[in-house]
PDB file of C-alpha atoms in Angstrom:
ATOM      1  CA  PHE D   1      69.153 159.063  26.781  1.00 51.00           C
ATOM      2  CA  PHE D   2      65.824 160.591  27.874  1.00 53.00           C
ATOM      3  CA  SER D   3      67.038 164.143  27.307  1.00 51.00           C
ATOM      4  CA  GLY D   4      67.702 163.205  23.677  1.00 58.00           C
ATOM      5  CA  PHE D   5      64.017 162.572  22.951  1.00 56.00           C
ATOM      6  CA  MET D   6      62.758 165.235  20.512  1.00 63.00           C
ATOM      7  CA  ASN D   7      59.160 164.170  21.007  1.00 86.00           C
ATOM      8  CA  ALA D   8      57.687 165.911  24.089  1.00 88.00           C
ATOM      9  CA  LEU D   9      54.976 163.249  24.531  1.00 89.00           C
ATOM     10  CA  LEU D  10      57.510 160.414  24.528  1.00 91.00           C
ATOM     11  CA  ARG D  11      59.732 162.328  26.957  1.00 90.00           C
ATOM     12  CA  GLN D  12      56.715 162.744  29.244  1.00 90.00           C
ATOM     13  CA  LEU D  13      55.952 159.028  29.128  1.00 91.00           C
ATOM     14  CA  ALA D  14      59.598 157.994  29.664  1.00 91.00           C
ATOM     15  CA  THR D  15      60.077 160.395  32.572  1.00 90.00           C
ATOM     16  CA  ALA D  16      56.955 159.056  34.310  1.00 92.00           C
ATOM     17  CA  LEU D  17      58.211 155.497  33.967  1.00 93.00           C
ATOM     18  CA  ARG D  18      61.694 156.365  35.190  1.00 91.00           C
ATOM     19  CA  THR D  19      60.400 158.041  38.339  1.00 92.00           C
ATOM     20  CA  ALA D  20      57.553 155.588  39.097  1.00 91.00           C
ATOM     21  CA  SER D  21      57.529 153.023  41.899  1.00 92.00           C
ATOM     22  CA  PRO D  22      55.326 150.313  40.356  1.00 92.00           C
ATOM     23  CA  LYS D  23      53.569 147.735  42.498  1.00 93.00           C
ATOM     24  CA  ARG D  24      55.240 144.347  42.371  1.00 92.00           C
ATOM     25  CA  ILE D  25      53.442 141.105  43.120  1.00 91.00           C
ATOM     26  CA  THR D  26      55.548 138.040  43.812  1.00 85.00           C
ATOM     27  CA  GLY D  27      54.762 134.351  43.826  1.00 79.00           C
ATOM     28  CA  GLY D  28      52.327 132.213  41.849  1.00 81.00           C
ATOM     29  CA  ARG D  29      51.975 131.864  38.143  1.00 88.00           C
ATOM     30  CA  ARG D  30      53.090 134.824  36.053  1.00 92.00           C
ATOM     31  CA  ALA D  31      52.584 136.171  32.546  1.00 94.00           C
ATOM     32  CA  VAL D  32      54.641 139.033  31.145  1.00 96.00           C
ATOM     33  CA  VAL D  33      53.722 141.337  28.238  1.00 97.00           C
ATOM     34  CA  ALA D  34      55.532 144.160  26.433  1.00 98.00           C
ATOM     35  CA  MET D  35      54.052 147.574  25.796  1.00 98.00           C
ATOM     36  CA  ILE D  36      56.180 148.934  22.966  1.00 98.00           C
ATOM     37  CA  PHE D  37      56.202 152.616  21.999  1.00 96.00           C
ATOM     38  CA  ARG D  38      57.512 154.141  18.795  1.00 95.00           C
ATOM     39  CA  GLU D  39      58.132 157.787  17.985  1.00 93.00           C
ATOM     40  CA  ARG D  40      56.377 159.076  14.848  1.00 91.00           C
ATOM     41  CA  GLY D  41      56.887 162.794  14.406  1.00 88.00           C
ATOM     42  CA  GLN D  42      55.168 164.408  17.373  1.00 89.00           C
ATOM     43  CA  GLU D  43      53.015 161.335  17.966  1.00 92.00           C
ATOM     44  CA  VAL D  44      53.660 158.186  19.989  1.00 94.00           C
ATOM     45  CA  ASP D  45      52.217 154.844  18.876  1.00 96.00           C
ATOM     46  CA  ILE D  46      51.638 151.618  20.826  1.00 97.00           C
ATOM     47  CA  PHE D  47      52.222 148.175  19.317  1.00 98.00           C
ATOM     48  CA  TYR D  48      49.267 145.728  19.513  1.00 98.00           C
ATOM     49  CA  ILE D  49      48.561 142.216  18.355  1.00 96.00           C
ATOM     50  CA  LEU D  50      45.259 140.605  17.358  1.00 94.00           C
ATOM     51  CA  ARG D  51      45.354 137.181  18.977  1.00 92.00           C
ATOM     52  CA  ALA D  52      44.469 134.100  16.973  1.00 89.00           C
ATOM     53  CA  MET D  53      41.152 132.407  17.727  1.00 81.00           C
ATOM     54  CA  ASN D  54      41.708 129.462  20.071  1.00 75.00           C
ATOM     55  CA  PRO D  55      39.021 128.037  22.439  1.00 68.00           C
ATOM     56  CA  ARG D  56      41.762 127.036  24.918  1.00 69.00           C
ATOM     57  CA  ASP D  57      43.070 130.598  25.201  1.00 70.00           C
ATOM     58  CA  ARG D  58      41.324 132.900  27.684  1.00 68.00           C
ATOM     59  CA  TRP D  59      42.257 135.928  25.522  1.00 71.00           C
ATOM     60  CA  SER D  60      41.454 134.270  22.193  1.00 75.00           C
ATOM     61  CA  GLY D  61      40.625 136.816  19.509  1.00 81.00           C
ATOM     62  CA  HIS D  62      41.372 139.804  21.753  1.00 86.00           C
ATOM     63  CA  VAL D  63      43.529 142.790  20.981  1.00 92.00           C
ATOM     64  CA  GLY D  64      46.461 142.586  23.324  1.00 94.00           C
ATOM     65  CA  LEU D  65      50.157 143.173  23.904  1.00 97.00           C
ATOM     66  CA  PRO D  66      52.715 140.528  22.899  1.00 96.00           C
ATOM     67  CA  GLY D  67      53.888 138.273  25.698  1.00 95.00           C
ATOM     68  CA  GLY D  68      52.992 135.123  27.571  1.00 92.00           C
ATOM     69  CA  GLY D  69      53.495 132.786  30.494  1.00 92.00           C
ATOM     70  CA  GLN D  70      56.660 132.498  32.509  1.00 93.00           C
ATOM     71  CA  GLN D  71      58.599 129.234  32.356  1.00 93.00           C
ATOM     72  CA  GLY D  72      60.872 127.682  34.962  1.00 90.00           C
ATOM     73  CA  ASN D  73      63.183 130.174  36.696  1.00 90.00           C
ATOM     74  CA  GLU D  74      62.898 132.878  34.036  1.00 93.00           C
ATOM     75  CA  THR D  75      63.010 136.538  35.067  1.00 94.00           C
ATOM     76  CA  ASP D  76      60.252 138.833  33.805  1.00 94.00           C
ATOM     77  CA  GLU D  77      62.676 140.280  31.237  1.00 96.00           C
ATOM     78  CA  GLU D  78      63.660 136.820  29.978  1.00 96.00           C
ATOM     79  CA  THR D  79      60.018 135.769  29.700  1.00 96.00           C
ATOM     80  CA  VAL D  80      58.851 138.749  27.690  1.00 97.00           C
ATOM     81  CA  THR D  81      61.937 138.646  25.443  1.00 97.00           C
ATOM     82  CA  ARG D  82      61.306 135.013  24.591  1.00 97.00           C
ATOM     83  CA  GLU D  83      57.536 135.424  24.104  1.00 97.00           C
ATOM     84  CA  VAL D  84      57.791 138.523  21.907  1.00 97.00           C
ATOM     85  CA  ARG D  85      60.407 136.816  19.710  1.00 97.00           C
ATOM     86  CA  GLU D  86      58.171 133.731  19.391  1.00 96.00           C
ATOM     87  CA  GLU D  87      54.957 135.639  18.671  1.00 96.00           C
ATOM     88  CA  VAL D  88      56.107 138.450  16.344  1.00 96.00           C
ATOM     89  CA  GLY D  89      59.773 137.834  15.574  1.00 96.00           C
ATOM     90  CA  VAL D  90      61.038 140.967  17.334  1.00 96.00           C
ATOM     91  CA  CYS D  91      64.088 140.854  19.594  1.00 96.00           C
ATOM     92  CA  LEU D  92      63.591 143.321  22.446  1.00 96.00           C
ATOM     93  CA  GLN D  93      67.278 143.155  23.373  1.00 95.00           C
ATOM     94  CA  THR D  94      68.408 144.566  20.010  1.00 95.00           C
ATOM     95  CA  ASP D  95      65.280 146.181  18.498  1.00 95.00           C
ATOM     96  CA  ALA D  96      64.027 148.143  21.544  1.00 96.00           C
ATOM     97  CA  LYS D  97      65.165 149.956  24.713  1.00 94.00           C
ATOM     98  CA  TYR D  98      63.684 149.221  28.113  1.00 96.00           C
ATOM     99  CA  LEU D  99      61.904 152.204  29.692  1.00 94.00           C
ATOM    100  CA  GLY D 100      60.336 150.768  32.824  1.00 95.00           C
ATOM    101  CA  ARG D 101      57.261 148.901  34.008  1.00 95.00           C
ATOM    102  CA  ILE D 102      53.764 149.563  35.332  1.00 95.00           C
ATOM    103  CA  ASP D 103      51.905 148.003  38.256  1.00 94.00           C
ATOM    104  CA  ASP D 104      51.594 144.233  38.326  1.00 94.00           C
ATOM    105  CA  ARG D 105      48.006 143.054  38.383  1.00 92.00           C
ATOM    106  CA  ARG D 106      46.467 139.903  39.793  1.00 89.00           C
ATOM    107  CA  VAL D 107      43.967 138.208  37.484  1.00 84.00           C
ATOM    108  CA  ASP D 108      41.365 135.625  38.507  1.00 73.00           C
ATOM    109  CA  HIS D 109      40.953 132.636  36.258  1.00 60.00           C
ATOM    110  CA  ARG D 110      37.756 130.652  35.649  1.00 54.00           C
ATOM    111  CA  THR D 111      39.385 127.624  37.245  1.00 53.00           C
ATOM    112  CA  GLY D 112      39.703 129.590  40.514  1.00 56.00           C
ATOM    113  CA  LYS D 113      43.513 129.892  40.166  1.00 69.00           C
ATOM    114  CA  ALA D 114      44.790 133.472  40.131  1.00 79.00           C
ATOM    115  CA  PHE D 115      47.920 134.564  38.339  1.00 86.00           C
ATOM    116  CA  VAL D 116      49.972 137.750  37.990  1.00 92.00           C
ATOM    117  CA  VAL D 117      50.293 139.791  34.770  1.00 94.00           C
ATOM    118  CA  CYS D 118      53.346 142.042  34.498  1.00 96.00           C
ATOM    119  CA  CYS D 119      53.788 144.742  31.822  1.00 96.00           C
ATOM    120  CA  LEU D 120      57.254 145.967  30.829  1.00 97.00           C
ATOM    121  CA  VAL D 121      57.526 149.065  28.640  1.00 97.00           C
ATOM    122  CA  TYR D 122      59.949 149.491  25.714  1.00 97.00           C
ATOM    123  CA  LEU D 123      60.792 151.987  22.974  1.00 95.00           C
ATOM    124  CA  ALA D 124      61.305 150.724  19.442  1.00 95.00           C
ATOM    125  CA  MET D 125      64.749 151.818  18.240  1.00 93.00           C
ATOM    126  CA  HIS D 126      64.018 151.261  14.515  1.00 92.00           C
ATOM    127  CA  ASP D 127      61.396 149.774  12.184  1.00 93.00           C
ATOM    128  CA  PHE D 128      60.654 146.166  13.085  1.00 94.00           C
ATOM    129  CA  SER D 129      61.093 143.179  10.794  1.00 92.00           C
ATOM    130  CA  TYR D 130      58.184 140.911  11.707  1.00 93.00           C
ATOM    131  CA  LYS D 131      57.772 137.150  11.687  1.00 94.00           C
ATOM    132  CA  LEU D 132      54.326 136.444  13.089  1.00 95.00           C
ATOM    133  CA  ASP D 133      53.386 133.020  14.472  1.00 94.00           C
ATOM    134  CA  PRO D 134      49.996 132.249  12.871  1.00 93.00           C
ATOM    135  CA  LYS D 135      49.096 129.914  15.772  1.00 92.00           C
ATOM    136  CA  GLU D 136      49.357 132.864  18.187  1.00 92.00           C
ATOM    137  CA  VAL D 137      48.758 136.019  16.193  1.00 94.00           C
ATOM    138  CA  ASP D 138      46.292 136.931  13.412  1.00 92.00           C
ATOM    139  CA  ALA D 139      47.688 140.432  12.876  1.00 94.00           C
ATOM    140  CA  CYS D 140      49.776 143.177  14.457  1.00 96.00           C
ATOM    141  CA  ALA D 141      49.606 146.935  14.112  1.00 96.00           C
ATOM    142  CA  TRP D 142      50.389 150.290  15.726  1.00 97.00           C
ATOM    143  CA  ALA D 143      47.877 152.830  17.034  1.00 96.00           C
ATOM    144  CA  PRO D 144      48.420 156.454  18.227  1.00 95.00           C
ATOM    145  CA  ILE D 145      48.269 156.973  21.963  1.00 93.00           C
ATOM    146  CA  THR D 146      46.633 160.391  21.622  1.00 90.00           C
ATOM    147  CA  TYR D 147      43.519 158.807  20.070  1.00 91.00           C
ATOM    148  CA  PHE D 148      42.362 157.982  23.608  1.00 86.00           C
ATOM    149  CA  THR D 149      42.130 161.704  24.361  1.00 84.00           C
ATOM    150  CA  GLN D 150      39.593 162.307  21.600  1.00 85.00           C
ATOM    151  CA  GLU D 151      35.907 162.626  22.390  1.00 82.00           C
ATOM    152  CA  GLY D 152      33.923 159.649  21.218  1.00 81.00           C
ATOM    153  CA  ALA D 153      36.836 157.235  21.281  1.00 84.00           C
ATOM    154  CA  VAL D 154      35.018 154.999  23.789  1.00 83.00           C
ATOM    155  CA  GLN D 155      32.132 152.970  22.428  1.00 82.00           C
ATOM    156  CA  ARG D 156      30.116 149.791  22.984  1.00 77.00           C
ATOM    157  CA  PHE D 157      30.498 146.873  20.655  1.00 76.00           C
ATOM    158  CA  PRO D 158      29.687 143.123  20.438  1.00 71.00           C
ATOM    159  CA  PHE D 159      32.506 140.647  20.868  1.00 67.00           C
ATOM    160  CA  SER D 160      32.339 136.973  19.805  1.00 65.00           C
ATOM    161  CA  PRO D 161      34.879 134.949  21.778  1.00 60.00           C
ATOM    162  CA  ALA D 162      36.151 131.538  20.664  1.00 56.00           C
ATOM    163  CA  LEU D 163      34.328 129.024  22.847  1.00 56.00           C
ATOM    164  CA  PRO D 164      35.290 125.492  23.885  1.00 56.00           C
ATOM    165  CA  PRO D 165      33.094 122.765  22.362  1.00 57.00           C
ATOM    166  CA  VAL D 166      30.527 122.579  25.198  1.00 53.00           C
ATOM    167  CA  LYS D 167      29.992 126.323  25.388  1.00 56.00           C
ATOM    168  CA  SER D 168      29.997 126.626  21.605  1.00 57.00           C
ATOM    169  CA  LYS D 169      27.158 124.106  21.291  1.00 60.00           C
ATOM    170  CA  ILE D 170      25.189 125.744  24.106  1.00 56.00           C
ATOM    171  CA  GLY D 171      25.681 129.163  22.469  1.00 56.00           C
ATOM    172  CA  GLU D 172      24.578 127.810  19.120  1.00 58.00           C
ATOM    173  CA  ILE D 173      21.374 126.367  20.575  1.00 58.00           C
ATOM    174  CA  THR D 174      20.484 129.403  22.659  1.00 55.00           C
ATOM    175  CA  GLY D 175      21.799 132.124  20.383  1.00 55.00           C
ATOM    176  CA  LEU D 176      24.064 133.415  23.187  1.00 56.00           C
ATOM    177  CA  THR D 177      27.180 133.808  21.045  1.00 58.00           C
ATOM    178  CA  ASN D 178      28.088 137.451  21.718  1.00 62.00           C
ATOM    179  CA  ILE D 179      29.018 139.555  24.714  1.00 65.00           C
ATOM    180  CA  ASN D 180      28.754 143.328  24.628  1.00 67.00           C
ATOM    181  CA  VAL D 181      31.686 145.299  25.963  1.00 73.00           C
ATOM    182  CA  THR D 182      32.829 148.902  26.242  1.00 77.00           C
ATOM    183  CA  GLY D 183      36.114 149.693  24.487  1.00 83.00           C
ATOM    184  CA  VAL D 184      37.959 151.592  21.765  1.00 88.00           C
ATOM    185  CA  ALA D 185      38.103 150.905  18.030  1.00 88.00           C
ATOM    186  CA  LEU D 186      41.798 151.488  17.393  1.00 93.00           C
ATOM    187  CA  PRO D 187      42.755 153.491  14.272  1.00 93.00           C
ATOM    188  CA  ILE D 188      45.569 151.123  13.342  1.00 94.00           C
ATOM    189  CA  LEU D 189      48.648 151.830  11.226  1.00 94.00           C
ATOM    190  CA  ASP D 190      51.212 149.587   9.477  1.00 94.00           C
ATOM    191  CA  CYS D 191      49.123 146.430   9.866  1.00 95.00           C
ATOM    192  CA  GLN D 192      50.902 143.085   9.253  1.00 93.00           C
ATOM    193  CA  THR D 193      49.512 139.546   8.976  1.00 94.00           C
ATOM    194  CA  PRO D 194      51.287 136.180   9.017  1.00 92.00           C
ATOM    195  CA  GLY D 195      52.823 135.308   5.640  1.00 84.00           C
ATOM    196  CA  GLN D 196      51.274 138.364   3.974  1.00 83.00           C
ATOM    197  CA  GLY D 197      53.369 141.217   5.253  1.00 81.00           C
ATOM    198  CA  PRO D 198      51.787 144.702   5.078  1.00 86.00           C
ATOM    199  CA  THR D 199      47.996 144.349   5.013  1.00 88.00           C
ATOM    200  CA  ASN D 200      45.077 146.685   4.434  1.00 88.00           C
ATOM    201  CA  PRO D 201      43.225 146.818   7.789  1.00 84.00           C
ATOM    202  CA  GLU D 202      39.889 146.719   5.934  1.00 84.00           C
ATOM    203  CA  SER D 203      40.687 143.197   4.735  1.00 85.00           C
ATOM    204  CA  LEU D 204      40.815 141.850   8.305  1.00 84.00           C
ATOM    205  CA  THR D 205      37.890 139.679   9.384  1.00 78.00           C
ATOM    206  CA  ARG D 206      37.991 141.201  12.885  1.00 80.00           C
ATOM    207  CA  PRO D 207      38.780 144.817  13.845  1.00 84.00           C
ATOM    208  CA  PHE D 208      41.272 145.927  16.496  1.00 91.00           C
ATOM    209  CA  MET D 209      38.845 146.612  19.360  1.00 88.00           C
ATOM    210  CA  LEU D 210      40.642 147.359  22.623  1.00 89.00           C
ATOM    211  CA  TRP D 211      38.986 146.418  25.917  1.00 85.00           C
ATOM    212  CA  GLY D 212      39.520 144.443  29.108  1.00 83.00           C
ATOM    213  CA  LEU D 213      42.941 143.768  30.626  1.00 86.00           C
ATOM    214  CA  THR D 214      44.979 145.490  27.903  1.00 91.00           C
ATOM    215  CA  TRP D 215      42.742 148.561  28.120  1.00 89.00           C
ATOM    216  CA  GLY D 216      43.506 148.679  31.854  1.00 89.00           C
ATOM    217  CA  MET D 217      47.253 148.644  31.256  1.00 92.00           C
ATOM    218  CA  VAL D 218      46.992 151.401  28.619  1.00 92.00           C
ATOM    219  CA  ASN D 219      44.900 153.395  31.095  1.00 89.00           C
ATOM    220  CA  ASP D 220      47.656 152.936  33.696  1.00 90.00           C
ATOM    221  CA  ILE D 221      50.420 154.371  31.522  1.00 92.00           C
ATOM    222  CA  MET D 222      48.238 157.201  30.217  1.00 90.00           C
ATOM    223  CA  THR D 223      47.219 158.397  33.678  1.00 89.00           C
ATOM    224  CA  MET D 224      50.562 157.890  35.455  1.00 89.00           C
ATOM    225  CA  SER D 225      52.247 160.029  32.802  1.00 88.00           C
ATOM    226  CA  GLY D 226      49.545 162.710  32.780  1.00 86.00           C
ATOM    227  CA  VAL D 227      48.633 162.153  29.126  1.00 85.00           C
ATOM    228  CA  LEU D 228      45.096 161.604  30.454  1.00 81.00           C
ATOM    229  CA  PRO D 229      44.026 163.533  33.590  1.00 77.00           C
ATOM    230  CA  ASN D 230      41.581 160.724  34.539  1.00 76.00           C
ATOM    231  CA  ARG D 231      41.143 157.112  33.561  1.00 75.00           C
ATOM    232  CA  LEU D 232      38.867 156.393  30.652  1.00 72.00           C
ATOM    233  CA  ASP D 233      35.553 154.649  31.399  1.00 63.00           C
ATOM    234  CA  ARG D 234      36.360 151.246  32.790  1.00 55.00           C
ATOM    235  CA  PRO D 235      35.556 148.404  30.361  1.00 47.00           C
ATOM    236  CA  ARG D 236      32.648 146.519  31.788  1.00 50.00           C
ATOM    237  CA  PHE D 237      30.238 143.703  31.127  1.00 47.00           C
ATOM    238  CA  ARG D 238      26.649 144.808  30.877  1.00 48.00           C
ATOM    239  CA  TYR D 239      23.589 143.004  32.283  1.00 44.00           C
ATOM    240  CA  GLU D 240      23.117 140.754  29.282  1.00 46.00           C
ATOM    241  CA  ASN D 241      26.667 139.497  29.782  1.00 49.00           C
ATOM    242  CA  ILE D 242      25.905 138.478  33.349  1.00 48.00           C
ATOM    243  CA  VAL D 243      23.081 136.368  31.947  1.00 52.00           C
ATOM    244  CA  TYR D 244      25.411 135.091  29.200  1.00 50.00           C
ATOM    245  CA  ASN D 245      28.064 133.887  31.627  1.00 54.00           C
ATOM    246  CA  ALA D 246      25.593 132.631  34.232  1.00 52.00           C
ATOM    247  CA  PHE D 247      23.735 130.492  31.688  1.00 52.00           C
ATOM    248  CA  LEU D 248      26.738 129.103  29.801  1.00 51.00           C
ATOM    249  CA  ILE D 249      28.944 128.419  32.828  1.00 49.00           C
ATOM    250  CA  GLY D 250      26.005 127.074  34.843  1.00 51.00           C
ATOM    251  CA  THR D 251      25.134 124.674  32.032  1.00 49.00           C
ATOM    252  CA  GLU D 252      28.774 123.620  31.829  1.00 46.00           C
ATOM    253  CA  LYS D 253      28.643 122.734  35.519  1.00 46.00           C
ATOM    254  CA  ALA D 254      25.450 120.772  35.013  1.00 47.00           C
ATOM    255  CA  LEU D 255      27.143 118.850  32.211  1.00 43.00           C
ATOM    256  CA  GLY D 256      30.035 117.920  34.488  1.00 45.00           C
ATOM    257  CA  ALA D 257      32.665 120.459  33.439  1.00 43.00           C
ATOM    258  CA  ASN D 258      35.340 121.201  36.044  1.00 45.00           C
ATOM    259  CA  VAL D 259      34.141 124.682  37.065  1.00 43.00           C
ATOM    260  CA  PRO D 260      34.578 125.426  40.824  1.00 45.00           C
ATOM    261  CA  LEU D 261      31.494 126.587  42.746  1.00 44.00           C
ATOM    262  CA  ILE D 262      33.249 129.809  43.772  1.00 45.00           C
ATOM    263  CA  VAL D 263      33.533 130.710  40.075  1.00 46.00           C
ATOM    264  CA  LEU D 264      29.879 129.957  39.572  1.00 45.00           C
ATOM    265  CA  TRP D 265      29.057 132.274  42.464  1.00 46.00           C
ATOM    266  CA  LYS D 266      31.244 135.030  41.045  1.00 49.00           C
ATOM    267  CA  TYR D 267      29.731 134.901  37.564  1.00 47.00           C
ATOM    268  CA  GLN D 268      26.156 134.202  38.608  1.00 51.00           C
ATOM    269  CA  MET D 269      25.723 136.468  41.619  1.00 55.00           C
ATOM    270  CA  GLY D 270      24.100 139.295  39.642  1.00 53.00           C
ATOM    271  CA  PHE D 271      21.939 136.878  37.761  1.00 53.00           C
ATOM    272  CA  MET D 272      20.826 135.114  40.947  1.00 60.00           C
ATOM    273  CA  ILE D 273      20.035 138.390  42.739  1.00 66.00           C
ATOM    274  CA  THR D 274      17.906 139.490  39.815  1.00 61.00           C
ATOM    275  CA  THR D 275      16.127 136.133  39.735  1.00 64.00           C
ATOM    276  CA  CYS D 276      15.419 136.261  43.488  1.00 72.00           C
ATOM    277  CA  ILE D 277      13.922 139.733  43.176  1.00 73.00           C
ATOM    278  CA  LEU D 278      11.692 138.610  40.331  1.00 69.00           C
ATOM    279  CA  LEU D 279      10.586 135.501  42.229  1.00 73.00           C
ATOM    280  CA  ALA D 280       9.861 137.551  45.320  1.00 77.00           C
ATOM    281  CA  GLY D 281       7.754 139.895  43.230  1.00 70.00           C
ATOM    282  CA  VAL D 282       5.801 136.973  41.812  1.00 68.00           C
ATOM    283  CA  MET D 283       5.212 135.487  45.262  1.00 70.00           C
ATOM    284  CA  LEU D 284       3.906 138.798  46.544  1.00 72.00           C
ATOM    285  CA  LEU D 285       1.726 139.319  43.483  1.00 66.00           C
ATOM    286  CA  VAL D 286       0.014 135.893  43.526  1.00 56.00           C
ATOM    287  CA  PRO D 287      -1.672 136.295  46.978  1.00 58.00           C
ATOM    288  CA  PHE D 288      -2.663 139.825  46.067  1.00 48.00           C
ATOM    289  CA  ARG D 289      -4.354 138.691  42.833  1.00 48.00           C
ATOM    290  CA  SER D 290      -6.108 135.812  44.662  1.00 47.00           C
ATOM    291  CA  ARG D 291      -7.887 138.317  46.902  1.00 48.00           C
ATOM    292  CA  LEU D 292      -9.320 140.205  43.893  1.00 48.00           C
TER     293      LEU D 292
END
């Protein structure tokens, strides 16, 4: 099957997946997503979704890969097959071919409960017929994998997450409604929206900006296959985002929200260190000024 690929880039990706020994993490809660490739001439595209805005969803409004949480005694393959069918109407068993998987990753949750995210990789065997769930997905599209190799692909941009009621009100009062992240503005192709079918990307209210967990998984496949010699700059929160999270989550705690202290420490450590340094500076400055 692999030797039949005419596209050298796709053959490179498939060979890397076939020979890899990905890290597997067992136990605990699991979520499984599908990274789907398609061959387009000498290019390879990746399939992305733009998640619907939902304050109860940690990845609300993000660009991601289709998939979701494991239920009961499902295998990873059963979970991702069910979730992809529910979210975008694509049947991986008949519409795609399994190529392999990348490293599992453990993700910390704000509640203090970690879970495992698994990524299985597939190749689209033909053009998809979509049926998007508007409660889960605002849009879906493809983007070329080689775009990540271009200079200037990485940029900084503001992101406005959907916030639960308490945080939303705090953000409205304080003006802390955005976080600034480092990511990639995807040059999307063949965009689809629920009930509308093919859609002009310029008509979308939010662009396909890739960052965070999904960026990490794309980095994994790009580097393990040699498409990229080194990982792209790691997506990161900047200083103002430490303040953003420290203030909003700290206020949530003060209002009685169920946020464990360990989570407060994790989000507020940088903010607290900065505050201590400033206070120490003030304490040193006051006696000095009193002697003048």
